[in-house]
mmCIF file of C-alpha atoms and ligand atoms in Angstrom:
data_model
loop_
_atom_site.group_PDB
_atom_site.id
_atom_site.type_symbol
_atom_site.label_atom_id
_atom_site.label_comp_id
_atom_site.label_asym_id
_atom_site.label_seq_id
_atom_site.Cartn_x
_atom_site.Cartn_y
_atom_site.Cartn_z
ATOM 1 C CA UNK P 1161 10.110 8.143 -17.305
ATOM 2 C CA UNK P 1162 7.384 11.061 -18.137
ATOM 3 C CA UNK P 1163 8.658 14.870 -17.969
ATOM 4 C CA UNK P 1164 7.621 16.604 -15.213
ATOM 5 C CA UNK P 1165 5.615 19.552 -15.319
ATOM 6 C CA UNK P 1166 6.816 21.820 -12.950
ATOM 7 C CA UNK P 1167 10.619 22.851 -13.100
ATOM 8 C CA UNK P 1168 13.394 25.667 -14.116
ATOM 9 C CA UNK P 1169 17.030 25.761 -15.065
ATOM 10 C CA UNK P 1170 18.849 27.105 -11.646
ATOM 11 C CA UNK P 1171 21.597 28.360 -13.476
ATOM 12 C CA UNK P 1172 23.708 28.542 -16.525
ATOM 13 C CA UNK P 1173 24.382 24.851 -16.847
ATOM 14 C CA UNK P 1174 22.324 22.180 -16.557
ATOM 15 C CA UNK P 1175 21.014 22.419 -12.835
ATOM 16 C CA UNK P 1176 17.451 22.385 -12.552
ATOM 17 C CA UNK P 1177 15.418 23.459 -9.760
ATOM 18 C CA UNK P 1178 11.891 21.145 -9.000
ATOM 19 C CA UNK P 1179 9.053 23.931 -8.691
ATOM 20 C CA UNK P 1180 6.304 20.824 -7.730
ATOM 21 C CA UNK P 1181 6.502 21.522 -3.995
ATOM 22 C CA UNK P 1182 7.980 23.894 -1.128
ATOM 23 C CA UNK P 1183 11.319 21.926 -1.061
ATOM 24 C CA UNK P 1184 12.125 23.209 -4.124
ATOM 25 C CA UNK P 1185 15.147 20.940 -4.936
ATOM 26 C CA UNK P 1186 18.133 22.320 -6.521
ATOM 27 C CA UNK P 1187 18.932 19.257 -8.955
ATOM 28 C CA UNK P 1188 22.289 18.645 -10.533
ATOM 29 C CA UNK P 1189 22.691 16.437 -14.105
ATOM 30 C CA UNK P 1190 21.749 12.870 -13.200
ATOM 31 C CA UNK P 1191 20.975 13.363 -9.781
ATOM 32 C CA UNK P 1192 17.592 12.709 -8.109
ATOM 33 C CA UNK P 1193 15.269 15.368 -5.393
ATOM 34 C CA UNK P 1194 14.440 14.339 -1.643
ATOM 35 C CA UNK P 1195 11.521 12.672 -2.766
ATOM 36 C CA UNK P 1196 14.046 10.138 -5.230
ATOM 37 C CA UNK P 1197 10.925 10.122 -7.850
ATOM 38 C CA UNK P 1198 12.443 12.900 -9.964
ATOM 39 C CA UNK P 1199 15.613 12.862 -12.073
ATOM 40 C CA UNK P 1200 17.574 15.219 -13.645
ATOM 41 C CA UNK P 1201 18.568 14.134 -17.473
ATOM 42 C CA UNK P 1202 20.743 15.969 -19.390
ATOM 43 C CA UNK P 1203 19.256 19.443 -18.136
ATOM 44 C CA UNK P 1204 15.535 17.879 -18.707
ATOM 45 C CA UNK P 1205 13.509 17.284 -15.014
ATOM 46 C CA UNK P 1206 11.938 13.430 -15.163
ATOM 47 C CA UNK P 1207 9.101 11.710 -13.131
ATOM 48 C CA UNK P 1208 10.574 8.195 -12.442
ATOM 49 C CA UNK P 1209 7.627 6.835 -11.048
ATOM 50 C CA UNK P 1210 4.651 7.332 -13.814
ATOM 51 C CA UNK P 1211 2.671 4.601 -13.440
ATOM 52 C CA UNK P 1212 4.480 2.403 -11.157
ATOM 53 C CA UNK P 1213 1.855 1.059 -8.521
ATOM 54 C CA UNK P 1214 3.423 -0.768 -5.272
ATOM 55 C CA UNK P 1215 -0.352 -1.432 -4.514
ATOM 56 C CA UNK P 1216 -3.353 -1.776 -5.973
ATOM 57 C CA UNK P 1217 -6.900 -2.662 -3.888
ATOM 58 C CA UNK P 1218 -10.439 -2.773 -3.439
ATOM 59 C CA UNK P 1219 -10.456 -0.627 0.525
ATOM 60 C CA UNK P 1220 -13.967 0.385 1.692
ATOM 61 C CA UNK P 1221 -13.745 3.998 1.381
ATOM 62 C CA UNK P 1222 -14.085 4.340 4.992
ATOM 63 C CA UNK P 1223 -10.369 3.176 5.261
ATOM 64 C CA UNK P 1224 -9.315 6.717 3.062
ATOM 65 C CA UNK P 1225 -10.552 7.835 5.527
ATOM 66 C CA UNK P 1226 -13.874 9.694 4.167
ATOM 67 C CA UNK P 1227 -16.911 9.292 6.124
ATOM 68 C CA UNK P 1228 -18.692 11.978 4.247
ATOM 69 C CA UNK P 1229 -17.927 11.080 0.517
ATOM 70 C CA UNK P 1230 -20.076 7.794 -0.572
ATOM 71 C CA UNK P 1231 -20.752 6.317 2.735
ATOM 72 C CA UNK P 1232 -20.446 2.341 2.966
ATOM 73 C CA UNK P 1233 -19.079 1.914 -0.545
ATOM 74 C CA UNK P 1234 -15.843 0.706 -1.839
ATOM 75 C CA UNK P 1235 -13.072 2.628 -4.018
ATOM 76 C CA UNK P 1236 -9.707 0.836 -6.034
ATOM 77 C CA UNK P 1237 -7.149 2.358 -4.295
ATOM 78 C CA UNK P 1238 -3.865 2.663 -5.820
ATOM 79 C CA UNK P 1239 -0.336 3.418 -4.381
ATOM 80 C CA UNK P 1240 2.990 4.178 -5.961
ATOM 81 C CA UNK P 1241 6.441 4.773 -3.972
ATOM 82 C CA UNK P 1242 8.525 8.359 -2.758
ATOM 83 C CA UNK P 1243 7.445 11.009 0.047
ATOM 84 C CA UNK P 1244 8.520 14.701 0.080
ATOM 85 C CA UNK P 1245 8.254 15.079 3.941
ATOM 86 C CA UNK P 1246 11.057 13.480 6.168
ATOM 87 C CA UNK P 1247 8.485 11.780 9.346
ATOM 88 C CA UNK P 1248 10.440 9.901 11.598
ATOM 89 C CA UNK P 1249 7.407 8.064 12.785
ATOM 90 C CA UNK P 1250 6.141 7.148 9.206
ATOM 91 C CA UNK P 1251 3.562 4.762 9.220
ATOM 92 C CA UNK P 1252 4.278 3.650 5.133
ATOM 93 C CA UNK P 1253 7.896 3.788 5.064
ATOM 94 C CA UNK P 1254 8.779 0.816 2.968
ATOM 95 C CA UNK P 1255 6.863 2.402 0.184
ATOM 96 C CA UNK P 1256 7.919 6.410 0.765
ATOM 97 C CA UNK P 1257 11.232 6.030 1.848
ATOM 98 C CA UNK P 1258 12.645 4.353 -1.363
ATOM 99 C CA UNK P 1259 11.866 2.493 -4.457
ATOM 100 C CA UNK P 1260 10.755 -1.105 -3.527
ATOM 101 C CA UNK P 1261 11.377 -4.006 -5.900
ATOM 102 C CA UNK P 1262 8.119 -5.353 -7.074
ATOM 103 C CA UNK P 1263 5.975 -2.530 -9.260
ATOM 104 C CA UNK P 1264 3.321 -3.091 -11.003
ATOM 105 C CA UNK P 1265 3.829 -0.878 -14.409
ATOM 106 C CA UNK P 1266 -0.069 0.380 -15.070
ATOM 107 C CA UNK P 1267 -0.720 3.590 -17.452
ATOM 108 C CA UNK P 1268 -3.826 5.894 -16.949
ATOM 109 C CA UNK P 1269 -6.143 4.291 -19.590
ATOM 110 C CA UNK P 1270 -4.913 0.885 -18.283
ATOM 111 C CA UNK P 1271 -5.981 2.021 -14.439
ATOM 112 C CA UNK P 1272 -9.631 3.330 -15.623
ATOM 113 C CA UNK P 1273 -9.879 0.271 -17.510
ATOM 114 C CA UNK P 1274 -9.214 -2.042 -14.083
ATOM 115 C CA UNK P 1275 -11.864 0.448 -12.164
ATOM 116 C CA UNK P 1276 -14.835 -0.489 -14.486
ATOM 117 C CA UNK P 1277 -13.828 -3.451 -14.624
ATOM 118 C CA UNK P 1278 -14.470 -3.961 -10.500
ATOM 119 C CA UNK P 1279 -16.993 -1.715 -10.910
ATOM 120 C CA UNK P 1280 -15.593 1.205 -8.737
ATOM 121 C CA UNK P 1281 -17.036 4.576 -9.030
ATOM 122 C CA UNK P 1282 -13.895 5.900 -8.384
ATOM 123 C CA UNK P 1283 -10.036 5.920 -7.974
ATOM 124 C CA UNK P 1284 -8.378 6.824 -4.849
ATOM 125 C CA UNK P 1285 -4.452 7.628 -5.036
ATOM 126 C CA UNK P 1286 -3.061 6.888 -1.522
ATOM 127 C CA UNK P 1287 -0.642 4.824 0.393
ATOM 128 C CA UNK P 1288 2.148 6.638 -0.234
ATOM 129 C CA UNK P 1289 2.528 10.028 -1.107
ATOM 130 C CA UNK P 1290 0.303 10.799 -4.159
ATOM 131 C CA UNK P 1291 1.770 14.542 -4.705
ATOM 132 C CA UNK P 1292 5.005 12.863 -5.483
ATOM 133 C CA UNK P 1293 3.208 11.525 -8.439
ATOM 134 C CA UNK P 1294 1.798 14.052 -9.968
ATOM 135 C CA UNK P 1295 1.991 14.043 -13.640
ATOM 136 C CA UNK P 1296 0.400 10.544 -13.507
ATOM 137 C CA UNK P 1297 -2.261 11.574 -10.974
ATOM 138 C CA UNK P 1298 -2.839 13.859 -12.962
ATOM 139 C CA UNK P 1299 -3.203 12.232 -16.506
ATOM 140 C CA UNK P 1300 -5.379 9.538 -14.482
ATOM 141 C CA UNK P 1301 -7.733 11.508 -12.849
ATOM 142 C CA UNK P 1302 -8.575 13.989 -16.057
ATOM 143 C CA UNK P 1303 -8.585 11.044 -18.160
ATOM 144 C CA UNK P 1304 -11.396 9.158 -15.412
ATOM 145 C CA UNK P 1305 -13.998 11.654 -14.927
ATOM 146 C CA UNK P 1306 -14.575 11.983 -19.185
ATOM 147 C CA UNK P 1307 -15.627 8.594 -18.143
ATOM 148 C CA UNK P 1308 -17.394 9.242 -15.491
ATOM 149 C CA UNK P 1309 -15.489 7.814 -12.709
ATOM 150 C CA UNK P 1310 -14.429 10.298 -9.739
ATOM 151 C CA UNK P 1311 -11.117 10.994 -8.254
ATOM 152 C CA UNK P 1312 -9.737 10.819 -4.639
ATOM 153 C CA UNK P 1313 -6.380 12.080 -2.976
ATOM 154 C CA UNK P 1314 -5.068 11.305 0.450
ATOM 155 C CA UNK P 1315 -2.211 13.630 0.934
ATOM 156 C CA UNK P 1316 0.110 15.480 2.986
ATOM 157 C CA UNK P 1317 -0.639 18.380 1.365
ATOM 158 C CA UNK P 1318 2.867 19.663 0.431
ATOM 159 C CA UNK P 1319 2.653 21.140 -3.063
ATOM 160 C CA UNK P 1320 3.156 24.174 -4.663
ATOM 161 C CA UNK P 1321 -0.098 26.761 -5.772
ATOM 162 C CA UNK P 1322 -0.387 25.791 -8.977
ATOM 163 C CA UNK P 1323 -0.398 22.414 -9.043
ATOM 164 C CA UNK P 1324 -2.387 21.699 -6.395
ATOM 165 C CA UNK P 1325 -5.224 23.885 -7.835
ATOM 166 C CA UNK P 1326 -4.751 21.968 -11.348
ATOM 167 C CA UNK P 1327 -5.419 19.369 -8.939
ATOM 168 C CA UNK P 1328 -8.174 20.367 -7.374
ATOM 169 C CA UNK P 1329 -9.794 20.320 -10.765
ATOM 170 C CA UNK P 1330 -9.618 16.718 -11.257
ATOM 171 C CA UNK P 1331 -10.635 15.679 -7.657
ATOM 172 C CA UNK P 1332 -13.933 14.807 -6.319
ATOM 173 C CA UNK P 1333 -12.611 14.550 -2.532
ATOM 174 C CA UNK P 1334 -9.273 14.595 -0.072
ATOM 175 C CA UNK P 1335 -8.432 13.671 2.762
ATOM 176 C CA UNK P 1336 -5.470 16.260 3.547
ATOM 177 C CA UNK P 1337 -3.255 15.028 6.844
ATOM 178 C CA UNK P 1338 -2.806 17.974 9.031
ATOM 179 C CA UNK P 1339 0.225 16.983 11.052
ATOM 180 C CA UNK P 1340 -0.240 19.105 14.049
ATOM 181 C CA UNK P 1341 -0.908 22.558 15.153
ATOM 182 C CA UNK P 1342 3.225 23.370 16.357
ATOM 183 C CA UNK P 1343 4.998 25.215 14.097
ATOM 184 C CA UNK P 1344 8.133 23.845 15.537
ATOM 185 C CA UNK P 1345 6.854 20.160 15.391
ATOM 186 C CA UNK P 1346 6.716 20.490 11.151
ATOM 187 C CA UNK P 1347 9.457 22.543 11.091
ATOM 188 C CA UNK P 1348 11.921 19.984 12.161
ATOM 189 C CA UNK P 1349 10.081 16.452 12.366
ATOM 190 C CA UNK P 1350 7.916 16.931 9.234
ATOM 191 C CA UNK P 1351 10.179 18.794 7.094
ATOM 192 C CA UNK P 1352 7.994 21.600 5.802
ATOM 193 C CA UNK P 1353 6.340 24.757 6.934
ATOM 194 C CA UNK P 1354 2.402 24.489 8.319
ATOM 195 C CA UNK P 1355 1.344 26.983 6.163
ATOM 196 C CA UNK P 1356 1.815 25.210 2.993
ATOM 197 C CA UNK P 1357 -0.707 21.970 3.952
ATOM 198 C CA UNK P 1358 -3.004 25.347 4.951
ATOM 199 C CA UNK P 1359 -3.059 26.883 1.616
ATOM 200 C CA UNK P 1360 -3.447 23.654 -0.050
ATOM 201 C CA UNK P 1361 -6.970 23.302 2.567
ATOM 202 C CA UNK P 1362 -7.789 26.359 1.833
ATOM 203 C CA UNK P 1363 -6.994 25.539 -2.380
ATOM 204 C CA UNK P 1364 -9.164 22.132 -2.074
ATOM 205 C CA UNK P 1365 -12.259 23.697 -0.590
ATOM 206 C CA UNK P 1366 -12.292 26.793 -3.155
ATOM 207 C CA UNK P 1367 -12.239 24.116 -5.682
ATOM 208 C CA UNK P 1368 -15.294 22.224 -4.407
ATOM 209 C CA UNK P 1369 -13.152 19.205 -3.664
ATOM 210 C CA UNK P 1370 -14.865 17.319 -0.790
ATOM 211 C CA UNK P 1371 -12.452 17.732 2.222
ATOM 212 C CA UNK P 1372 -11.777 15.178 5.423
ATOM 213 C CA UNK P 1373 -8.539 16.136 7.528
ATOM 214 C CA UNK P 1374 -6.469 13.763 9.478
ATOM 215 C CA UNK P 1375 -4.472 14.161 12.562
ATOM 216 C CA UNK P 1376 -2.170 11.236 13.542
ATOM 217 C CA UNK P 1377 -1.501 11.737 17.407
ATOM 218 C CA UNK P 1378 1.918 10.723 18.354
ATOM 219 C CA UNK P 1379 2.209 10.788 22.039
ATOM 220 C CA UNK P 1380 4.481 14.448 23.571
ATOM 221 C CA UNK P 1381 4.713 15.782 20.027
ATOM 222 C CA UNK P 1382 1.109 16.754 18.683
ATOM 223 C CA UNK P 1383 -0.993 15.929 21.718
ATOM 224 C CA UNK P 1384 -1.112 19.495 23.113
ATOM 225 C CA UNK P 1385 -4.994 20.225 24.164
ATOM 226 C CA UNK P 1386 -4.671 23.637 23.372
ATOM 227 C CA UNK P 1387 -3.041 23.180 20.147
ATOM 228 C CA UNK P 1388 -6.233 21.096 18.951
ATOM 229 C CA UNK P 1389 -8.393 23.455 20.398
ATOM 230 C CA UNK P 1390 -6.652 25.839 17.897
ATOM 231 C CA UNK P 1391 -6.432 23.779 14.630
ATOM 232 C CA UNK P 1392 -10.120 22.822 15.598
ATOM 233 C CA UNK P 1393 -11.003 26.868 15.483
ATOM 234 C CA UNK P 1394 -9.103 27.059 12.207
ATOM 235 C CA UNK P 1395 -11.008 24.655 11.052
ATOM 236 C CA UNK P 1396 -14.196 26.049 11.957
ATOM 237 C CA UNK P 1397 -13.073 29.192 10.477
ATOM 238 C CA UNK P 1398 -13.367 27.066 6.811
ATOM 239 C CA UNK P 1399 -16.688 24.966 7.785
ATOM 240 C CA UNK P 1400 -17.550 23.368 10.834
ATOM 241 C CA UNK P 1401 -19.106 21.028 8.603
ATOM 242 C CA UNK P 1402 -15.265 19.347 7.837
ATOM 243 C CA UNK P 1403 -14.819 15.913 9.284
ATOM 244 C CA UNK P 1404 -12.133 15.509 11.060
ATOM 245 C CA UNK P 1405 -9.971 12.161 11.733
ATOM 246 C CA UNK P 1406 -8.054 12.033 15.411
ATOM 247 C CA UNK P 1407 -5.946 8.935 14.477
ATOM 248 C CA UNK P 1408 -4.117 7.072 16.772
ATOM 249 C CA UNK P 1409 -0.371 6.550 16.292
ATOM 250 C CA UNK P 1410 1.699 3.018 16.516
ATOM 251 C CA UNK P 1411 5.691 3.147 16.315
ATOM 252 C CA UNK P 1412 6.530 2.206 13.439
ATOM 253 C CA UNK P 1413 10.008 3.306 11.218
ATOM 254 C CA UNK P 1414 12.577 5.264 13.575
ATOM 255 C CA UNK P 1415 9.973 5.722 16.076
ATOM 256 C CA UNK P 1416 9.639 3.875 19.210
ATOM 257 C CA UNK P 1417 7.335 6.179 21.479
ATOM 258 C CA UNK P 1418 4.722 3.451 22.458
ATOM 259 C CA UNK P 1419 1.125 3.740 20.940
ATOM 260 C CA UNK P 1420 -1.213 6.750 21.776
ATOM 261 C CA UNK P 1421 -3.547 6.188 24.782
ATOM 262 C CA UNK P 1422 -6.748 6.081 24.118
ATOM 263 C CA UNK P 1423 -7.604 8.305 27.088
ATOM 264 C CA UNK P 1424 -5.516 10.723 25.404
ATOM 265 C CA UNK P 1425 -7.294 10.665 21.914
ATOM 266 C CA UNK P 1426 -10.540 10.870 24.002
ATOM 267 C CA UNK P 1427 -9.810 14.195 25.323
ATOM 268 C CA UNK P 1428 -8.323 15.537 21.935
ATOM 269 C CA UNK P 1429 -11.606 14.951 20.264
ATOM 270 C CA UNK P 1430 -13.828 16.700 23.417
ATOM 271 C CA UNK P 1431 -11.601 19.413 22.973
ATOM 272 C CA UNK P 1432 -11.966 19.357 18.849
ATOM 273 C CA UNK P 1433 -15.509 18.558 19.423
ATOM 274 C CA UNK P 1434 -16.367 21.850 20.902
ATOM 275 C CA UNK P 1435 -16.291 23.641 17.561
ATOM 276 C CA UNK P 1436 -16.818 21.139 14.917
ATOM 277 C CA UNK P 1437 -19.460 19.398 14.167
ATOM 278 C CA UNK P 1438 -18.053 16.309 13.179
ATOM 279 C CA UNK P 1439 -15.209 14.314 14.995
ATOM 280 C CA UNK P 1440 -14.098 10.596 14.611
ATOM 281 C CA UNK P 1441 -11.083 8.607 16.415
ATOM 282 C CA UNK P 1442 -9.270 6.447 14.211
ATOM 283 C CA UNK P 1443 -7.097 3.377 14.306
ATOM 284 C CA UNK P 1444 -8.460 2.360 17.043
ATOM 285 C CA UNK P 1445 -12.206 0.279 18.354
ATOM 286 C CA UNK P 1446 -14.012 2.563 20.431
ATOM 287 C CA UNK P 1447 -17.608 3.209 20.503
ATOM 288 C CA UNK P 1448 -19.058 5.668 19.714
ATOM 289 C CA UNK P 1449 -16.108 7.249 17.916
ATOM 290 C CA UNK P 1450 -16.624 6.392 14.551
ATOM 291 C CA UNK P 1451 -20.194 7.100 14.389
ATOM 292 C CA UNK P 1452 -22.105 9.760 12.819
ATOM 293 C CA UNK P 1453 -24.757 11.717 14.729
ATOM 294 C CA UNK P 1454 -26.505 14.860 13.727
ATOM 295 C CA UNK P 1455 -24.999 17.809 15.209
ATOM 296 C CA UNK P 1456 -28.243 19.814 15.461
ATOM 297 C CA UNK P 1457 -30.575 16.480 17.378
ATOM 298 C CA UNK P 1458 -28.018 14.131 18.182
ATOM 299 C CA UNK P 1459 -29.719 11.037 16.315
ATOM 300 C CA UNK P 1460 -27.668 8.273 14.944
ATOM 301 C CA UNK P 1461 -27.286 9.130 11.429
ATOM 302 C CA UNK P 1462 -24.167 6.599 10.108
ATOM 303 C CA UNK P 1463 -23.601 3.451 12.227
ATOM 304 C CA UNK P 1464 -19.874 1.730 11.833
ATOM 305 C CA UNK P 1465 -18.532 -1.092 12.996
ATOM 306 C CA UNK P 1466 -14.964 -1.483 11.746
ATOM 307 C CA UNK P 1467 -16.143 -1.347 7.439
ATOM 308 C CA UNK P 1468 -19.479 -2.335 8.642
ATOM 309 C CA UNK P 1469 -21.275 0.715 7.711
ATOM 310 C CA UNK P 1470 -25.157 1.203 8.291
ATOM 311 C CA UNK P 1471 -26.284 4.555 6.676
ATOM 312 C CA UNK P 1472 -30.021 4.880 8.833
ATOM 313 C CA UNK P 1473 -30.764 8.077 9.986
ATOM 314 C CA UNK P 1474 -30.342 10.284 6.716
ATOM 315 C CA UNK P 1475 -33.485 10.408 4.280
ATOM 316 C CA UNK P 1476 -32.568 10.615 0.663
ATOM 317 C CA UNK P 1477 -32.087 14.040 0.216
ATOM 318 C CA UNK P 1478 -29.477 13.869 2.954
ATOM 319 C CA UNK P 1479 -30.854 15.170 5.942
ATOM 320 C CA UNK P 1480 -30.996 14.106 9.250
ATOM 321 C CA UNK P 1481 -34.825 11.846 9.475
ATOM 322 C CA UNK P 1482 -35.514 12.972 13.258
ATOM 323 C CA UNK P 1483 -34.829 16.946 13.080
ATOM 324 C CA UNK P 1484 -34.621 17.383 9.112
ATOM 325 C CA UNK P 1485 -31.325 19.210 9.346
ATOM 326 C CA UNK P 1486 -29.020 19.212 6.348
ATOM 327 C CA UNK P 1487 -26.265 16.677 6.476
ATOM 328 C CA UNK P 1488 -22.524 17.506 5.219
ATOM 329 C CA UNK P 1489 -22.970 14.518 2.816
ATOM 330 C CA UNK P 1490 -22.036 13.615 -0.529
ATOM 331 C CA UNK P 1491 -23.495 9.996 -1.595
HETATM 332 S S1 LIG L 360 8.677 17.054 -5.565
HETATM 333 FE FE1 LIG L 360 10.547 15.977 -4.887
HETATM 334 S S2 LIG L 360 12.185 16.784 -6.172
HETATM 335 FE FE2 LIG L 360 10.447 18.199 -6.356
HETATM 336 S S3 LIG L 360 10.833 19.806 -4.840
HETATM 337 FE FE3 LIG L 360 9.520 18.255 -3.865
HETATM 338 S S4 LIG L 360 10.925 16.834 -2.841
HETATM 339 FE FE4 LIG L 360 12.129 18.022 -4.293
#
């Protein structure tokens, strides 16, 4: 158990309140939050799962996803366990939903250590929810780039100002899951407010953190054309330079609405495509889709098949070798 960072006594005994995201958990002695990863202890606010990895992989980076950040290389990808959103249709729920039995106990130094030892460049905290871990995501990622090696976070984006700009310090890039456009649809399926995964966007990008956003596409909830036509403007309002990930949904947990059509994510991404310049569709083959061309020409700049990736249309200085325009590329 670590102390967390970010809590206050609720009243005059020894109730605490979590202050790490918008839930804001009133906590009583010995009881745990929503997410289950923090503990109250005789008035004093724990983190129960510092350094306790349910997975731990070499996943091309691709897989984050980032198309933009280090094209074609690989990343040691790390997981722990908890979630402080409530999806219905979550796609990792034996790890976010509860503590599972096998862990893997690794500290900070121990995690670096393992990354130069595969000879990754960088770490990227996913699979579950990486917020719900952040005094060790924290520790990990200051503690990596004195070395040298870079941080990544795939996230929900459901944290509180503070810490999510400490960090934004720490992080190279992040891929921040924007679950829809309807306020109603994160209201009551996510289990949060819209505007908090905004201001975390809007945190990331101040910070110089590279930025991919995700949409998973779950078929009568978040498939609304003009709703994507609207995140896609917001988007554009940032940079139109963000990448950003139309995934395709498969039931999975409570969920039983069948897959997404393809036809479906098709016309999402016209519709997205419209104002940004760069649009994939994931979780699904389709060709085309997962390709990078430049917006400005149209030439094939980043080739992928599946985690086949074929960088051959940007020079070295990261533009575009037929029209010269600048790519939104970090590599
Ligand atoms: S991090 Fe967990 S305990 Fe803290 S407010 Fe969020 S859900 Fe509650």
């Amino acid at each position: 158990m670590k102390p967390a960072v970010y809590f206050d006594e609720y009243d005059e005994g020894s109730t605490l309140q979590c202050l790490l995201c918008p839930r804001h958990c009133v906590i009583k002695q010995g009881e745990v939050g929503f997410c289950k990863t923090r503990r109250n202890v005789d008035g004093m606010l724990y983190s129960l799962n510092y350094g306790q990895l349910t997975s731990i992989a070499i996943d091309p980076i691709e897989k984050k996803p980032l198309f933009h950040f280090f094209p074609g290389e690989t990343i040691l990808s790390v997981g722990s366990w908890g979630c402080n959103l409530s999806c219905e249709f979550c796609q990792n729920w034996e790890i976010s939903k509860d503590r599972p039995k096998v862990i893997k106990h690794v500290m900070p130094q121990q995690l670096i250590q393992i990354a130069t030892e595969r000879k990754s460049k960088g770490i990227a905290f996913t699979y579950n929810e990486p917020v719900v871990s952040f005094e060790f995501i924290l520790d990990t990622s200051r503690a990596a780039s004195k070395e040298g090696i870079y941080s990544v976070l795939v996230t929900n984006g459901v944290i509180e100002r503070e810490p999510m700009e400490l960090l934004s310090q720490s992080m190279r890039a992040m891929n921040i899951d924007i679950k829809g456009w309807n306020d109603d649809f994160y209201r009551k399926e996510i289990g949060t407010e819209k505007a908090n995964v905004l201001r975390s966007i809007e945190i990331a990008i101040k910070s110089g953190v590279h930025i991919e956003l995700t949409t998973l596409i779950i078929p009568g909830k978040n498939d609304n054309l003009e709703e994507m036509e609207e995140e896609a403007l917001w988007i554009k309002s940032l940079s139109p330079d963000i990448p950003l990930h139309i995934n395709r949904y498969f039931p999975n947990y409570h969920y039983t609405v069948p897959a997404t059509q393809v036809e479906s994510l098709i016309e999402l991404a016209s519709k997205a495509k419209k104002h940004l310049n760069y649009v994939y569709v994931g979780n699904v083959v389709l060709e085309g889709y997962s390709d990078t061309f430049c917006p400005d020409c149209g030439n094939l700049l980043i080739e992928r098949r599946g985690y086949n990736v074929i960088v051959s249309g940007v020079d070295e200085k990261g533009r575009c070798t037929s029209c010269q325009k600048e790519i939104s590329l970090v590599f």
